[in-house]
């Protein structure tokens, strides 16, 4: 992933966040530091979920460098947008007569 999908303000904020949580000032974010970032951002991820995410963007999961951190933030942002779209679609389905468990039929009269 490239940084061109992020604004300069987002990159600057990412750098501030990265430096804040790089507690040992190693130039990398380890798993514990990353879990703290994700938790503070409202992403409650298990260790397994965190590893799955980092393995998508990192050469060495467990040692996330800044450019990989930006890629991870873009991935989380894209996943959140997809989840929001899916939630909106589910809300429409329920409004049109479907049940919240995504089963049932739509009411043609409501279309």
Short mmCIF file of N, CA and C in Angstrom, two decimals:
data_model
loop_
_atom_site.label_atom_id
_atom_site.label_comp_id
_atom_site.label_asym_id
_atom_site.label_seq_id
_atom_site.Cartn_x
_atom_site.Cartn_y
_atom_site.Cartn_z
N UNK A 1 0.84 -1.17 0.00
CA UNK A 1 0.00 0.00 0.00
C UNK A 1 0.89 1.23 0.00
N UNK A 2 0.45 2.26 -0.68
CA UNK A 2 1.24 3.48 -0.70
C UNK A 2 0.58 4.53 0.17
N UNK A 3 1.33 5.56 0.49
CA UNK A 3 0.83 6.62 1.35
C UNK A 3 -0.03 7.62 0.62
N UNK A 4 -0.18 7.50 -0.74
CA UNK A 4 -0.91 8.50 -1.49
C UNK A 4 -2.40 8.50 -1.17
N UNK A 5 -2.93 7.51 -0.51
CA UNK A 5 -4.34 7.49 -0.14
C UNK A 5 -4.58 8.22 1.17
N UNK A 6 -3.52 8.73 1.78
CA UNK A 6 -3.65 9.44 3.04
C UNK A 6 -3.27 10.90 2.84
N UNK A 7 -3.96 11.78 3.56
CA UNK A 7 -3.61 13.19 3.52
C UNK A 7 -2.34 13.41 4.34
N UNK A 8 -1.71 14.54 4.13
CA UNK A 8 -0.51 14.86 4.91
C UNK A 8 -0.85 14.94 6.39
N UNK A 9 -2.03 15.46 6.71
CA UNK A 9 -2.45 15.55 8.12
C UNK A 9 -2.59 14.15 8.73
N UNK A 10 -3.12 13.20 7.96
CA UNK A 10 -3.24 11.82 8.46
C UNK A 10 -1.87 11.18 8.66
N UNK A 11 -0.96 11.45 7.75
CA UNK A 11 0.40 10.91 7.88
C UNK A 11 1.08 11.51 9.11
N UNK A 12 0.92 12.83 9.29
CA UNK A 12 1.51 13.50 10.45
C UNK A 12 0.92 12.96 11.75
N UNK A 13 -0.39 12.76 11.77
CA UNK A 13 -1.03 12.20 12.96
C UNK A 13 -0.54 10.77 13.21
N UNK A 14 -0.38 10.01 12.13
CA UNK A 14 0.14 8.65 12.24
C UNK A 14 1.54 8.65 12.83
N UNK A 15 2.37 9.61 12.40
CA UNK A 15 3.75 9.69 12.92
C UNK A 15 3.73 10.02 14.41
N UNK A 16 2.87 10.97 14.81
CA UNK A 16 2.77 11.33 16.24
C UNK A 16 2.33 10.12 17.06
N UNK A 17 1.34 9.39 16.55
CA UNK A 17 0.85 8.21 17.26
C UNK A 17 1.93 7.15 17.35
N UNK A 18 2.60 6.91 16.23
CA UNK A 18 3.67 5.90 16.20
C UNK A 18 4.74 6.23 17.23
N UNK A 19 5.19 7.47 17.25
CA UNK A 19 6.25 7.87 18.17
C UNK A 19 5.79 7.81 19.63
N UNK A 20 4.53 8.16 19.86
CA UNK A 20 3.98 8.12 21.22
C UNK A 20 3.97 6.71 21.78
N UNK A 21 3.60 5.74 20.95
CA UNK A 21 3.45 4.36 21.43
C UNK A 21 4.72 3.52 21.27
N UNK A 22 5.70 4.03 20.56
CA UNK A 22 6.98 3.32 20.45
C UNK A 22 7.74 3.56 21.75
N UNK A 23 7.25 2.90 22.80
CA UNK A 23 7.71 3.17 24.16
C UNK A 23 9.20 2.93 24.35
N UNK A 24 9.74 1.93 23.66
CA UNK A 24 11.17 1.65 23.83
C UNK A 24 12.03 2.39 22.80
N UNK A 25 11.39 3.24 21.99
CA UNK A 25 12.06 4.06 20.97
C UNK A 25 12.94 3.22 20.06
N UNK A 26 12.42 2.05 19.69
CA UNK A 26 13.18 1.13 18.83
C UNK A 26 13.00 1.44 17.34
N UNK A 27 12.03 2.31 17.02
CA UNK A 27 11.73 2.56 15.61
C UNK A 27 10.74 1.57 15.05
N UNK A 28 10.27 0.66 15.91
CA UNK A 28 9.23 -0.30 15.52
C UNK A 28 8.19 -0.36 16.63
N UNK A 29 7.02 -0.80 16.24
CA UNK A 29 5.93 -1.03 17.19
C UNK A 29 5.84 -2.54 17.39
N UNK A 30 5.98 -2.99 18.62
CA UNK A 30 5.85 -4.43 18.87
C UNK A 30 4.38 -4.77 19.13
N UNK A 31 4.10 -6.05 19.33
CA UNK A 31 2.71 -6.49 19.49
C UNK A 31 2.00 -5.81 20.66
N UNK A 32 2.68 -5.68 21.79
CA UNK A 32 2.06 -5.04 22.96
C UNK A 32 1.76 -3.57 22.69
N UNK A 33 2.70 -2.88 22.06
CA UNK A 33 2.49 -1.47 21.74
C UNK A 33 1.35 -1.31 20.73
N UNK A 34 1.30 -2.20 19.75
CA UNK A 34 0.24 -2.15 18.75
C UNK A 34 -1.12 -2.43 19.39
N UNK A 35 -1.19 -3.40 20.26
CA UNK A 35 -2.46 -3.68 20.94
C UNK A 35 -2.93 -2.47 21.74
N UNK A 36 -2.00 -1.72 22.35
CA UNK A 36 -2.36 -0.50 23.07
C UNK A 36 -2.91 0.55 22.13
N UNK A 37 -2.29 0.71 20.97
CA UNK A 37 -2.78 1.66 19.97
C UNK A 37 -4.19 1.29 19.53
N UNK A 38 -4.36 0.04 19.14
CA UNK A 38 -5.66 -0.41 18.64
C UNK A 38 -6.75 -0.24 19.70
N UNK A 39 -6.44 -0.59 20.93
CA UNK A 39 -7.40 -0.45 22.02
C UNK A 39 -7.77 1.03 22.22
N UNK A 40 -6.76 1.89 22.22
CA UNK A 40 -7.02 3.32 22.42
C UNK A 40 -7.79 3.94 21.26
N UNK A 41 -7.68 3.34 20.07
CA UNK A 41 -8.43 3.81 18.91
C UNK A 41 -9.84 3.22 18.85
N UNK A 42 -10.16 2.33 19.79
CA UNK A 42 -11.49 1.72 19.80
C UNK A 42 -11.59 0.42 19.05
N UNK A 43 -10.47 -0.11 18.59
CA UNK A 43 -10.45 -1.39 17.91
C UNK A 43 -10.04 -2.45 18.93
N UNK A 44 -11.00 -3.21 19.40
CA UNK A 44 -10.71 -4.26 20.39
C UNK A 44 -10.39 -5.53 19.64
N UNK A 45 -9.12 -5.81 19.47
CA UNK A 45 -8.66 -6.97 18.71
C UNK A 45 -7.95 -7.95 19.63
N UNK A 46 -8.23 -9.22 19.41
CA UNK A 46 -7.50 -10.26 20.14
C UNK A 46 -6.08 -10.33 19.58
N UNK A 47 -5.23 -11.05 20.28
CA UNK A 47 -3.86 -11.23 19.80
C UNK A 47 -3.87 -11.90 18.43
N UNK A 48 -4.79 -12.84 18.22
CA UNK A 48 -4.88 -13.53 16.93
C UNK A 48 -5.32 -12.57 15.83
N UNK A 49 -6.31 -11.71 16.13
CA UNK A 49 -6.77 -10.75 15.13
C UNK A 49 -5.68 -9.74 14.80
N UNK A 50 -4.95 -9.31 15.82
CA UNK A 50 -3.85 -8.36 15.60
C UNK A 50 -2.79 -8.99 14.71
N UNK A 51 -2.45 -10.24 14.96
CA UNK A 51 -1.46 -10.94 14.13
C UNK A 51 -1.97 -11.07 12.69
N UNK A 52 -3.24 -11.40 12.52
CA UNK A 52 -3.81 -11.51 11.17
C UNK A 52 -3.72 -10.18 10.43
N UNK A 53 -4.02 -9.09 11.11
CA UNK A 53 -3.94 -7.76 10.50
C UNK A 53 -2.50 -7.42 10.12
N UNK A 54 -1.59 -7.60 11.07
CA UNK A 54 -0.21 -7.22 10.79
C UNK A 54 0.41 -8.10 9.71
N UNK A 55 0.00 -9.34 9.63
CA UNK A 55 0.58 -10.22 8.61
C UNK A 55 0.16 -9.80 7.21
N UNK A 56 -0.90 -8.99 7.10
CA UNK A 56 -1.34 -8.49 5.80
C UNK A 56 -0.47 -7.35 5.29
N UNK A 57 0.20 -6.63 6.20
CA UNK A 57 0.93 -5.44 5.77
C UNK A 57 2.40 -5.43 6.21
N UNK A 58 2.81 -6.37 7.03
CA UNK A 58 4.15 -6.32 7.61
C UNK A 58 5.04 -7.46 7.12
N UNK A 59 6.28 -7.12 6.86
CA UNK A 59 7.25 -8.15 6.52
C UNK A 59 7.58 -8.99 7.74
N UNK A 60 7.65 -8.35 8.90
CA UNK A 60 7.96 -9.04 10.16
C UNK A 60 6.91 -8.68 11.20
N UNK A 61 5.77 -9.37 11.23
CA UNK A 61 4.79 -9.08 12.28
C UNK A 61 5.46 -9.13 13.65
N UNK A 62 5.09 -8.17 14.48
CA UNK A 62 5.73 -8.06 15.79
C UNK A 62 6.78 -6.98 15.83
N UNK A 63 7.13 -6.46 14.64
CA UNK A 63 8.09 -5.37 14.52
C UNK A 63 7.62 -4.46 13.39
N UNK A 64 6.58 -3.68 13.67
CA UNK A 64 5.94 -2.85 12.65
C UNK A 64 6.72 -1.54 12.50
N UNK A 65 7.22 -1.28 11.28
CA UNK A 65 7.89 -0.01 11.02
C UNK A 65 6.85 1.03 10.62
N UNK A 66 7.25 2.29 10.55
CA UNK A 66 6.30 3.38 10.35
C UNK A 66 5.47 3.23 9.06
N UNK A 67 6.11 2.92 7.94
CA UNK A 67 5.36 2.79 6.68
C UNK A 67 4.33 1.67 6.78
N UNK A 68 4.68 0.58 7.45
CA UNK A 68 3.72 -0.52 7.65
C UNK A 68 2.59 -0.09 8.59
N UNK A 69 2.94 0.73 9.57
CA UNK A 69 1.93 1.25 10.49
C UNK A 69 0.89 2.08 9.72
N UNK A 70 1.36 2.91 8.78
CA UNK A 70 0.42 3.68 7.96
C UNK A 70 -0.46 2.75 7.13
N UNK A 71 0.15 1.71 6.56
CA UNK A 71 -0.63 0.74 5.79
C UNK A 71 -1.68 0.06 6.67
N UNK A 72 -1.30 -0.24 7.89
CA UNK A 72 -2.22 -0.87 8.83
C UNK A 72 -3.38 0.08 9.15
N UNK A 73 -3.10 1.36 9.34
CA UNK A 73 -4.15 2.33 9.62
C UNK A 73 -5.11 2.45 8.43
N UNK A 74 -4.56 2.41 7.20
CA UNK A 74 -5.42 2.45 6.01
C UNK A 74 -6.30 1.20 5.93
N UNK A 75 -5.73 0.06 6.27
CA UNK A 75 -6.49 -1.19 6.26
C UNK A 75 -7.62 -1.14 7.27
N UNK A 76 -7.33 -0.66 8.47
CA UNK A 76 -8.37 -0.55 9.50
C UNK A 76 -9.46 0.42 9.08
N UNK A 77 -9.06 1.53 8.46
CA UNK A 77 -10.02 2.52 7.99
C UNK A 77 -10.92 1.92 6.90
N UNK A 78 -10.33 1.19 5.97
CA UNK A 78 -11.10 0.55 4.90
C UNK A 78 -12.04 -0.51 5.47
N UNK A 79 -11.56 -1.31 6.43
CA UNK A 79 -12.40 -2.32 7.07
C UNK A 79 -13.57 -1.68 7.81
N UNK A 80 -13.32 -0.55 8.47
CA UNK A 80 -14.38 0.14 9.21
C UNK A 80 -15.43 0.67 8.23
N UNK A 81 -14.99 1.20 7.08
CA UNK A 81 -15.93 1.70 6.08
C UNK A 81 -16.76 0.57 5.51
N UNK A 82 -16.14 -0.57 5.25
CA UNK A 82 -16.87 -1.73 4.74
C UNK A 82 -17.91 -2.20 5.76
N UNK A 83 -17.51 -2.25 7.03
CA UNK A 83 -18.44 -2.67 8.09
C UNK A 83 -19.60 -1.70 8.19
N UNK A 84 -19.32 -0.40 8.05
CA UNK A 84 -20.39 0.61 8.11
C UNK A 84 -21.36 0.41 6.94
N UNK A 85 -20.83 0.14 5.74
CA UNK A 85 -21.69 -0.12 4.58
C UNK A 85 -22.55 -1.36 4.82
N UNK A 86 -21.95 -2.42 5.37
CA UNK A 86 -22.71 -3.64 5.64
C UNK A 86 -23.80 -3.39 6.69
N UNK A 87 -23.49 -2.59 7.68
CA UNK A 87 -24.49 -2.26 8.70
C UNK A 87 -25.63 -1.46 8.10
N UNK A 88 -25.31 -0.52 7.21
CA UNK A 88 -26.35 0.27 6.54
C UNK A 88 -27.24 -0.63 5.70
N UNK A 89 -26.63 -1.59 5.00
CA UNK A 89 -27.40 -2.50 4.17
C UNK A 89 -28.32 -3.38 5.04
N UNK A 90 -27.82 -3.84 6.16
CA UNK A 90 -28.63 -4.65 7.07
C UNK A 90 -29.79 -3.83 7.63
N UNK A 91 -29.54 -2.56 7.96
CA UNK A 91 -30.61 -1.69 8.45
C UNK A 91 -31.71 -1.54 7.39
N UNK A 92 -31.31 -1.37 6.13
CA UNK A 92 -32.30 -1.27 5.05
C UNK A 92 -33.09 -2.56 4.90
N UNK A 93 -32.40 -3.69 4.99
CA UNK A 93 -33.06 -4.98 4.88
C UNK A 93 -34.13 -5.12 5.95
N UNK A 94 -33.81 -4.76 7.18
CA UNK A 94 -34.78 -4.85 8.28
C UNK A 94 -35.93 -3.88 8.03
N UNK A 95 -35.62 -2.67 7.59
CA UNK A 95 -36.66 -1.68 7.32
C UNK A 95 -37.63 -2.17 6.26
N UNK A 96 -37.11 -2.93 5.28
CA UNK A 96 -37.94 -3.42 4.19
C UNK A 96 -38.62 -4.76 4.52
N UNK A 97 -38.56 -5.19 5.76
CA UNK A 97 -39.30 -6.36 6.18
C UNK A 97 -38.48 -7.56 6.58
N UNK A 98 -37.19 -7.53 6.36
CA UNK A 98 -36.32 -8.63 6.77
C UNK A 98 -36.11 -8.61 8.27
N UNK A 99 -35.64 -9.71 8.81
CA UNK A 99 -35.39 -9.76 10.25
C UNK A 99 -33.94 -9.38 10.54
N UNK A 100 -33.68 -8.92 11.77
CA UNK A 100 -32.32 -8.49 12.12
C UNK A 100 -31.25 -9.58 11.96
N UNK A 101 -31.65 -10.86 11.99
CA UNK A 101 -30.67 -11.94 11.81
C UNK A 101 -30.38 -12.21 10.34
N UNK A 102 -30.82 -11.29 9.48
CA UNK A 102 -30.58 -11.33 8.03
C UNK A 102 -31.32 -12.47 7.35
N UNK A 103 -32.43 -12.86 7.94
CA UNK A 103 -33.28 -13.90 7.34
C UNK A 103 -34.63 -13.27 7.05
N UNK A 104 -35.41 -13.94 6.25
CA UNK A 104 -36.75 -13.46 5.97
C UNK A 104 -36.85 -12.90 4.57
N UNK A 105 -37.99 -12.33 4.30
CA UNK A 105 -38.29 -11.80 2.98
C UNK A 105 -38.57 -10.31 3.07
N UNK A 106 -38.33 -9.63 1.97
CA UNK A 106 -38.63 -8.21 1.92
C UNK A 106 -40.09 -8.01 1.55
N UNK A 107 -40.64 -6.94 2.05
CA UNK A 107 -42.02 -6.56 1.75
C UNK A 107 -42.00 -5.71 0.47
N UNK A 108 -42.53 -6.26 -0.63
CA UNK A 108 -42.50 -5.55 -1.91
C UNK A 108 -43.20 -4.20 -1.82
N UNK A 109 -44.21 -4.10 -0.98
CA UNK A 109 -44.93 -2.84 -0.85
C UNK A 109 -44.04 -1.74 -0.30
N UNK A 110 -43.02 -2.11 0.46
CA UNK A 110 -42.12 -1.11 1.04
C UNK A 110 -41.04 -0.67 0.05
N UNK A 111 -40.86 -1.43 -1.02
CA UNK A 111 -39.86 -1.05 -2.02
C UNK A 111 -40.39 0.15 -2.74
#
